[in-house]
Short mmCIF file of C-alpha atoms in Angstrom, two decimals:
data_model
loop_
_atom_site.label_atom_id
_atom_site.label_comp_id
_atom_site.label_asym_id
_atom_site.label_seq_id
_atom_site.Cartn_x
_atom_site.Cartn_y
_atom_site.Cartn_z
CA MET A 1 110.07 105.57 84.04
CA PHE A 2 109.77 103.33 81.03
CA VAL A 3 113.20 102.03 79.21
CA ILE A 4 113.83 100.29 76.02
CA LEU A 5 117.20 98.73 75.81
CA VAL A 6 118.88 97.91 72.58
CA TYR A 7 122.25 96.27 72.59
CA ASP A 8 124.90 95.60 69.78
CA VAL A 9 127.74 93.67 71.27
CA ASN A 10 130.43 91.13 70.43
CA THR A 11 128.96 87.69 70.75
CA LYS A 12 131.47 86.77 73.62
CA ARG A 13 129.48 89.15 75.72
CA VAL A 14 125.97 88.91 74.36
CA ASN A 15 125.07 86.44 77.08
CA LYS A 16 126.45 88.41 79.88
CA VAL A 17 124.43 91.56 78.99
CA LEU A 18 121.27 89.81 78.55
CA LYS A 19 121.79 87.98 81.71
CA LYS A 20 122.29 91.56 83.71
CA ALA A 21 119.43 93.10 81.96
CA ARG A 22 116.90 90.30 82.34
CA LYS A 23 116.92 91.37 85.97
CA TYR A 24 115.39 94.55 85.40
CA LEU A 25 113.32 94.44 82.24
CA ASN A 26 111.26 92.12 80.03
CA TRP A 27 112.86 90.49 77.07
CA VAL A 28 111.04 91.46 73.89
CA GLN A 29 113.17 90.10 71.04
CA ASN A 30 116.73 89.45 70.50
CA SER A 31 118.79 92.58 71.91
CA VAL A 32 115.79 94.43 72.77
CA LEU A 33 114.49 94.36 76.26
CA GLU A 34 112.04 96.85 77.65
CA GLY A 35 110.01 97.63 80.92
CA GLU A 36 109.20 99.80 83.94
CA ILE A 37 112.03 100.60 86.18
CA SER A 38 112.85 102.98 88.84
CA GLU A 39 115.29 105.71 88.85
CA ALA A 40 117.56 103.80 91.00
CA ASN A 41 117.27 100.63 89.40
CA TYR A 42 117.96 102.37 86.13
CA ARG A 43 121.22 103.71 87.23
CA LYS A 44 122.08 100.21 88.84
CA LEU A 45 121.32 98.43 85.59
CA LYS A 46 123.77 101.02 83.73
CA MET A 47 126.32 100.27 86.21
CA GLU A 48 126.09 96.64 85.70
CA LEU A 49 126.41 96.74 81.92
CA GLN A 50 129.22 99.09 82.23
CA ASN A 51 131.12 96.73 84.02
CA VAL A 52 130.38 93.75 81.43
CA ILE A 53 130.74 95.37 78.12
CA ASN A 54 133.98 96.35 76.20
CA GLU A 55 133.76 99.98 75.69
CA GLU A 56 135.72 100.03 72.67
CA GLU A 57 133.53 97.22 70.74
CA ASP A 58 130.11 97.27 72.58
CA SER A 59 127.28 99.57 72.51
CA CYS A 60 124.19 99.66 74.45
CA LEU A 61 121.36 102.29 74.07
CA PHE A 62 118.64 103.05 76.45
CA TYR A 63 115.37 105.11 75.24
CA THR A 64 113.69 106.22 78.26
CA PHE A 65 110.15 107.51 78.65
CA ARG A 66 108.74 109.24 81.73
CA THR A 67 105.17 107.47 80.76
CA THR A 68 104.30 105.43 77.81
CA LYS A 69 101.16 107.56 77.51
CA TYR A 70 102.34 109.22 74.26
CA SER A 71 104.19 106.19 72.60
CA GLN A 72 102.53 103.18 71.06
CA ARG A 73 103.63 100.10 70.06
CA GLU A 74 102.88 98.09 67.01
CA SER A 75 103.97 94.63 65.98
CA LEU A 76 104.08 92.59 62.91
CA GLY A 77 104.56 88.93 62.82
CA ILE A 78 105.00 86.45 65.98
CA LYS A 79 105.30 87.68 69.46
CA LYS A 80 108.65 86.66 71.01
CA GLY A 81 108.73 88.00 74.33
CA GLY A 82 106.37 90.23 76.32
CA ASP A 83 105.60 91.66 79.63
CA ASP A 84 102.41 89.56 80.82
CA VAL A 85 102.10 89.47 84.41
CA ILE A 86 99.33 86.88 84.23
CA ILE A 87 100.90 83.33 83.12
CA MET B 1 105.33 100.59 91.31
CA LYS B 2 106.62 96.93 91.24
CA LYS B 3 104.60 94.52 89.67
CA ILE B 4 102.48 91.50 90.96
CA VAL B 5 102.62 88.21 88.92
CA TYR B 6 99.99 85.80 88.66
CA ILE B 7 100.69 82.33 87.70
CA PHE B 8 97.76 79.91 86.56
CA SER B 9 99.92 77.68 84.50
CA ASP B 10 101.52 74.52 85.54
CA GLY B 11 105.37 74.38 85.75
CA GLU B 12 108.48 75.21 87.60
CA LEU B 13 109.49 78.52 88.89
CA LYS B 14 113.13 78.57 89.19
CA ARG B 15 116.11 80.99 90.28
CA GLN B 16 118.22 81.46 87.12
CA ASP B 17 120.91 84.11 86.26
CA ASN B 18 119.96 85.98 89.52
CA THR B 19 116.48 86.43 88.38
CA LEU B 20 113.23 84.58 87.94
CA LYS B 21 112.44 81.95 85.50
CA PHE B 22 109.19 80.28 84.97
CA TYR B 23 109.24 76.97 83.05
CA CYS B 24 106.07 75.49 81.70
CA GLU B 25 104.98 73.71 78.62
CA GLU B 26 103.82 76.83 76.56
CA THR B 27 106.44 79.45 77.32
CA ASN B 28 109.61 79.75 79.27
CA ARG B 29 109.54 83.21 80.61
CA TYR B 30 112.24 85.17 82.51
CA LEU B 31 110.41 87.42 84.93
CA PRO B 32 112.60 90.53 86.06
CA VAL B 33 113.44 90.06 89.73
CA GLU B 34 113.77 93.78 90.37
CA ASP B 35 110.57 94.54 88.95
CA ILE B 36 108.14 92.29 91.13
CA SER B 37 106.81 92.59 94.64
CA ASP B 38 104.37 89.82 94.95
CA ILE B 39 103.61 86.42 93.10
CA PHE B 40 100.22 84.89 93.16
CA VAL B 41 100.44 81.15 92.37
CA PHE B 42 97.18 79.52 91.51
CA GLY B 43 98.47 76.67 89.33
CA GLU B 44 100.77 73.80 90.17
CA VAL B 45 104.13 75.13 90.72
CA ASN B 46 107.43 73.55 91.74
CA ILE B 47 109.93 75.56 93.62
CA ASN B 48 113.16 74.86 95.34
CA LYS B 49 114.79 76.62 98.24
CA LYS B 50 117.24 78.51 95.90
CA LEU B 51 114.00 80.18 94.84
CA LEU B 52 112.89 80.79 98.27
CA GLU B 53 116.33 82.39 99.00
CA LEU B 54 116.12 84.78 96.20
CA LEU B 55 112.52 85.86 97.00
CA SER B 56 113.76 86.37 100.90
CA GLN B 57 116.51 88.69 99.52
CA LYS B 58 114.32 90.61 97.17
CA GLU B 59 111.64 90.85 99.84
CA ILE B 60 108.86 89.10 97.24
CA VAL B 61 106.06 87.87 98.99
CA MET B 62 104.52 84.74 97.42
CA HIS B 63 101.12 83.57 98.31
CA TYR B 64 99.64 80.28 97.04
CA PHE B 65 96.10 79.27 96.32
CA ASN B 66 94.71 75.42 96.10
CA TYR B 67 93.12 73.97 93.13
CA HIS B 68 89.51 75.58 94.25
CA GLY B 69 91.12 79.10 94.43
CA TYR B 70 91.23 79.24 98.30
CA TYR B 71 94.00 80.98 99.87
CA MET B 72 96.48 78.16 101.39
CA GLY B 73 99.22 80.30 102.49
CA THR B 74 102.10 82.83 102.06
CA PHE B 75 105.87 82.58 101.69
CA TYR B 76 106.40 85.56 103.98
CA PRO B 77 110.11 86.48 103.67
CA ARG B 78 111.79 87.50 106.87
CA GLU B 79 110.68 90.96 108.07
CA HIS B 80 112.61 93.66 106.73
CA TYR B 81 110.92 96.45 108.67
CA ASN B 82 111.45 94.90 112.04
CA SER B 83 110.10 97.37 114.82
CA GLY B 84 109.51 96.21 118.07
CA TYR B 85 108.01 99.84 118.89
CA MET B 86 105.18 99.42 116.58
CA THR B 87 104.34 95.78 117.49
CA LEU B 88 104.19 97.04 121.19
CA LYS B 89 101.88 99.89 120.04
CA GLN B 90 99.68 97.81 118.05
CA ALA B 91 99.44 95.05 120.95
CA GLN B 92 98.85 98.03 123.46
CA PHE B 93 96.05 99.32 121.27
CA TYR B 94 94.26 96.07 120.98
CA LEU B 95 94.50 95.19 124.71
CA GLU B 96 92.73 98.86 125.85
CA HIS B 97 89.05 98.20 125.05
CA ASP B 98 88.33 102.08 124.20
CA ARG B 99 91.38 102.32 121.95
CA ARG B 100 90.53 99.22 120.04
CA MET B 101 86.82 100.45 119.85
CA GLY B 102 87.86 103.46 118.41
CA ILE B 103 89.94 101.83 115.45
CA ALA B 104 87.57 99.06 114.70
CA GLY B 105 84.61 101.46 114.91
CA ALA B 106 86.38 103.76 112.34
CA ILE B 107 87.12 100.79 109.99
CA VAL B 108 83.41 99.45 110.34
CA ARG B 109 82.21 103.23 109.38
CA GLY B 110 84.78 103.42 106.55
CA ALA B 111 83.45 100.24 105.33
CA LEU B 112 79.87 101.17 105.41
CA LYS B 113 80.54 104.52 103.75
CA ASN B 114 82.35 102.49 100.64
CA ILE B 115 79.30 100.32 100.49
CA ARG B 116 76.98 103.11 100.19
CA GLN B 117 79.00 104.72 97.80
CA VAL B 118 78.90 101.76 95.34
CA LEU B 119 75.18 101.58 95.86
CA LYS B 120 74.73 105.33 95.22
CA TYR B 121 76.27 104.71 91.91
CA TYR B 122 73.64 102.23 90.71
CA ALA B 123 71.05 104.40 92.42
CA ASN B 124 71.86 107.38 90.14
CA ARG B 125 71.68 104.80 87.22
CA GLY B 126 68.19 104.01 87.93
CA LYS B 127 68.19 101.08 90.08
CA ASP B 128 65.80 100.67 92.92
CA LEU B 129 68.30 100.84 95.86
CA ASP B 130 66.76 103.55 98.15
CA ALA B 131 65.50 101.04 100.82
CA SER B 132 69.03 99.62 101.05
CA LEU B 133 70.75 102.92 101.13
CA GLN B 134 68.25 103.84 103.90
CA LYS B 135 69.03 100.50 105.89
CA LEU B 136 72.74 100.95 105.43
CA LYS B 137 72.47 104.55 106.77
CA GLU B 138 70.71 103.29 109.90
CA PHE B 139 73.43 100.67 110.47
CA GLU B 140 75.92 103.30 110.23
CA GLU B 141 74.35 105.47 113.08
CA GLN B 142 74.49 102.31 115.24
CA ILE B 143 78.12 102.05 115.25
CA ASP B 144 78.51 104.66 117.79
CA GLY B 145 76.22 103.10 120.35
CA CYS B 146 78.10 99.74 120.18
CA ALA B 147 79.66 98.96 123.54
CA ASP B 148 81.94 96.25 122.35
CA ILE B 149 83.60 94.27 119.28
CA SER B 150 80.96 91.79 119.10
CA GLU B 151 78.13 94.41 118.87
CA LEU B 152 80.42 96.27 116.28
CA MET B 153 80.90 93.04 114.44
CA ALA B 154 77.07 92.35 114.57
CA VAL B 155 76.10 95.64 112.85
CA GLU B 156 78.83 95.05 110.38
CA GLY B 157 77.60 91.67 109.49
CA ASN B 158 73.97 92.84 109.21
CA ALA B 159 74.76 96.00 107.21
CA ARG B 160 76.85 93.58 104.96
CA GLU B 161 73.95 91.09 104.52
CA CYS B 162 71.69 94.06 103.50
CA TYR B 163 74.13 95.24 100.85
CA TYR B 164 74.67 91.76 99.51
CA ARG B 165 71.06 91.49 99.24
CA ALA B 166 70.96 94.53 97.03
CA PHE B 167 73.33 92.75 94.68
CA ASP B 168 70.31 90.88 92.60
CA LYS B 169 68.88 94.44 91.91
CA ILE B 170 72.33 95.36 90.23
CA ILE B 171 73.24 92.74 88.70
CA GLU B 172 69.80 91.73 87.02
CA ASN B 173 70.81 88.16 85.91
CA GLU B 174 69.35 85.01 87.00
CA ASP B 175 72.06 83.00 86.67
CA PHE B 176 73.96 84.98 89.28
CA VAL B 177 71.37 85.44 92.27
CA PHE B 178 72.54 86.12 95.61
CA GLU B 179 70.01 84.13 97.84
CA GLN B 180 72.19 84.07 100.91
CA ARG B 181 75.76 84.34 101.70
CA THR B 182 77.48 81.06 101.78
CA ARG B 183 81.10 80.23 102.54
CA ARG B 184 83.06 77.21 102.67
CA PRO B 185 82.06 75.91 100.29
CA PRO B 186 80.19 78.92 98.33
CA ARG B 187 76.83 77.25 97.05
CA ASN B 188 76.06 79.44 94.31
CA HIS B 189 77.88 81.18 91.22
CA LEU B 190 77.71 84.76 92.84
CA ASN B 191 78.89 83.51 96.11
CA SER B 192 81.82 81.83 94.78
CA LEU B 193 82.84 85.00 92.87
CA ILE B 194 82.54 86.99 96.12
CA SER B 195 84.52 84.42 97.99
CA PHE B 196 87.37 84.09 95.25
CA GLY B 197 87.68 88.08 94.96
CA ASN B 198 87.71 88.26 98.72
CA SER B 199 90.47 85.87 99.39
CA VAL B 200 92.63 87.81 96.73
CA MET B 201 91.74 91.05 98.47
CA TYR B 202 92.90 89.84 101.83
CA THR B 203 96.21 88.57 100.47
CA LEU B 204 96.79 91.66 98.51
CA VAL B 205 96.43 93.62 101.60
CA LEU B 206 98.58 91.36 103.42
CA SER B 207 101.43 91.85 100.85
CA GLU B 208 101.09 95.73 101.61
CA ILE B 209 101.26 95.11 105.20
CA TYR B 210 104.61 93.16 104.72
CA LYS B 211 106.03 96.55 103.38
CA THR B 212 105.26 98.44 106.52
CA HIS B 213 106.30 98.05 110.12
CA LEU B 214 102.76 96.90 111.01
CA ASP B 215 102.23 93.10 112.20
CA PRO B 216 99.71 91.63 109.98
CA ARG B 217 98.74 89.15 113.25
CA ILE B 218 97.17 92.01 115.37
CA GLY B 219 94.04 93.09 114.05
CA PHE B 220 91.51 95.31 115.58
CA LEU B 221 88.17 94.70 114.25
CA HIS B 222 88.95 90.97 113.83
CA ALA B 223 90.10 89.19 116.81
CA THR B 224 93.52 88.11 117.15
CA ASN B 225 93.57 84.48 117.52
CA PHE B 226 95.88 81.75 117.46
CA ARG B 227 96.08 80.75 113.71
CA ARG B 228 96.14 83.78 111.24
CA PHE B 229 96.51 87.05 110.03
CA SER B 230 93.85 89.52 111.10
CA LEU B 231 94.87 93.11 110.27
CA ASN B 232 94.63 92.41 106.68
CA LEU B 233 91.14 91.42 107.27
CA ASP B 234 90.46 94.58 108.83
CA ILE B 235 91.94 97.09 106.05
CA ALA B 236 90.24 94.86 103.61
CA GLU B 237 86.89 95.53 104.79
CA LEU B 238 87.51 99.26 103.57
CA PHE B 239 88.69 98.07 99.92
CA LYS B 240 86.20 94.89 99.09
CA PRO B 241 83.33 97.00 97.99
CA ILE B 242 85.01 99.41 95.78
CA LEU B 243 87.47 97.25 94.21
CA VAL B 244 86.34 93.39 94.54
CA ASP B 245 82.41 94.32 94.01
CA ARG B 246 82.86 96.71 91.28
CA VAL B 247 85.01 94.13 89.25
CA ILE B 248 82.20 91.55 89.89
CA PHE B 249 79.71 93.97 88.60
CA SER B 250 81.59 94.84 85.65
CA LEU B 251 82.55 91.30 84.66
CA LEU B 252 78.85 90.33 84.94
CA ALA B 253 77.56 93.39 83.28
CA LYS B 254 79.92 92.70 80.29
CA LYS B 255 79.04 89.22 80.36
CA MET B 256 82.66 88.25 80.58
CA VAL B 257 81.72 85.69 83.04
CA THR B 258 78.84 83.36 82.39
CA LYS B 259 77.45 80.43 84.03
CA GLN B 260 79.68 77.93 81.78
CA ASP B 261 82.74 79.40 83.68
CA PHE B 262 81.83 77.08 86.78
CA GLU B 263 81.49 73.61 87.64
CA SER B 264 79.98 72.18 90.89
CA GLY B 265 82.02 69.88 92.85
CA MET B 266 82.73 68.70 96.30
CA GLU B 267 83.99 72.08 97.31
CA GLY B 268 80.80 73.88 96.26
CA ILE B 269 80.79 75.97 93.01
CA VAL B 270 84.12 76.06 91.65
CA ILE B 271 85.31 78.68 89.28
CA LYS B 272 87.25 77.78 86.29
CA ASP B 273 90.55 78.85 85.32
CA ARG B 274 89.41 81.28 82.70
CA ALA B 275 87.13 83.17 84.75
CA LYS B 276 89.73 83.40 87.55
CA LYS B 277 92.12 84.88 85.22
CA LEU B 278 89.75 87.42 83.87
CA PHE B 279 88.81 88.42 87.39
CA VAL B 280 92.41 88.59 88.29
CA GLU B 281 93.17 90.56 85.12
CA GLU B 282 90.18 92.96 85.89
CA LEU B 283 91.41 93.56 89.31
CA ASP B 284 94.98 93.96 88.45
CA ASN B 285 93.85 96.91 86.03
CA LYS B 286 91.80 98.31 88.64
CA LEU B 287 94.79 98.42 91.38
CA LYS B 288 96.78 100.10 88.59
CA THR B 289 94.38 102.91 87.98
CA THR B 290 95.18 106.06 89.49
CA ILE B 291 93.17 108.76 91.22
CA LYS B 292 93.84 112.11 92.66
CA HIS B 293 94.33 111.79 96.14
CA ARG B 294 93.32 115.07 97.97
CA ASP B 295 95.45 114.92 100.88
CA ILE B 296 98.95 114.56 98.99
CA GLY B 297 97.71 116.30 95.94
CA ARG B 298 98.98 113.82 93.07
CA GLU B 299 97.85 110.86 91.48
CA VAL B 300 97.96 107.55 93.30
CA SER B 301 97.11 104.06 92.12
CA TYR B 302 94.55 102.09 94.35
CA ARG B 303 97.26 99.76 95.26
CA ARG B 304 99.00 102.42 96.81
CA LEU B 305 95.92 103.63 98.30
CA ILE B 306 96.03 100.50 100.51
CA ARG B 307 99.68 101.21 101.56
CA LEU B 308 98.60 104.61 102.56
CA GLU B 309 95.84 103.42 104.72
CA LEU B 310 98.19 101.25 106.76
CA TYR B 311 100.59 104.36 107.04
CA LYS B 312 97.55 106.20 108.53
CA LEU B 313 97.10 103.47 110.78
CA GLU B 314 100.48 103.50 111.84
CA LYS B 315 100.17 107.23 112.47
CA HIS B 316 97.51 106.85 114.87
CA LEU B 317 99.28 104.07 116.75
CA MET B 318 102.19 106.49 117.29
CA GLY B 319 99.67 109.15 118.30
CA GLU B 320 100.79 111.60 115.51
CA LYS B 321 97.50 111.57 113.60
CA GLU B 322 93.94 110.47 114.23
CA TYR B 323 93.04 107.48 111.75
CA GLU B 324 90.55 108.58 109.34
CA PRO B 325 89.17 105.55 107.12
CA PHE B 326 89.48 106.20 103.43
CA VAL B 327 86.10 106.56 101.66
CA ALA B 328 85.46 106.72 98.18
CA ARG B 329 83.94 109.87 96.73
CA TRP B 330 82.63 108.44 93.46
#
């Protein structure tokens, strides 16, 4: 499945969340990551984030898609991060 | 399915924050370690043991190629599917002449059928390939008459020769004529494209073998010798025509790769980075393409198809189900 992760957390924990998320997803821009992920890894990621964040102050949002067939991504301005596999 | 990363830039690949990071002049990129299964390294990349540890832990296979695009080696993490049983079975089938011939024959038959399928496509589009197709059919009929592996190899070699000769009629580009198959080093442009494509294909199959219980060192058609992997060469025979050759045809037909993308050096005709990238990109797209699989009744990618082929071989070795090579139907 394809997932978009958006997070808004206290600056103290921004880095922690980012570090965990980068293991599974591609960084797109500040506080946004996306990528293909397996069901199992998706759960792992959620668990890991849950352990890092403070549930009273922080929020993480996941948008999941079964496929990206019916969605489209447009961008304006510079490209910050990406998912190229040919570097 | 986990992704393959291809690195052409020069830089440093590191373990950082428990994931992978690639440092180079243009970009510093994190690569999500959980979503990667293979790394193909074409550029000059520095690595350290910490990285290898992580790759081992995550079962990521890393292949590296030299400046000229030749396969140099693989960081093959410790086997996670360790099965003495399967290794013994493989060795047993290798040692028993009839059984080995059975598998090797099936592979050659599959390879020739796939070759014919590729040619048929172009024959339907008005290329004059009837003679080649007829000849290939004759070669196919010779397979059953082969008494040993070397005869089989000879049939396969002759058939492939005949197939490559048909390339000129398909490509119809005087910059890319076949002449004859030359390797180490390839002496013309088309040959170097074929060589590059084949070496990527061999490595790709090796990666898939790593994810099964099979031992890549024991091949059936290609003799097991003292130095290298051979099972991947066997399985690659089936997929070379439908993946590599088709990519070559489409790159040349669309004029994406031209004569300017090559230079001649000591090592024959060398492909420049731009063309290598294009080739790999096209091949990667092809690998991701899905087709409806008739037996399992759902969509599978070409890359999965390679793995399924290996599973079929495993079943054959275990005596569960006779091995039938994959034959493309389109």
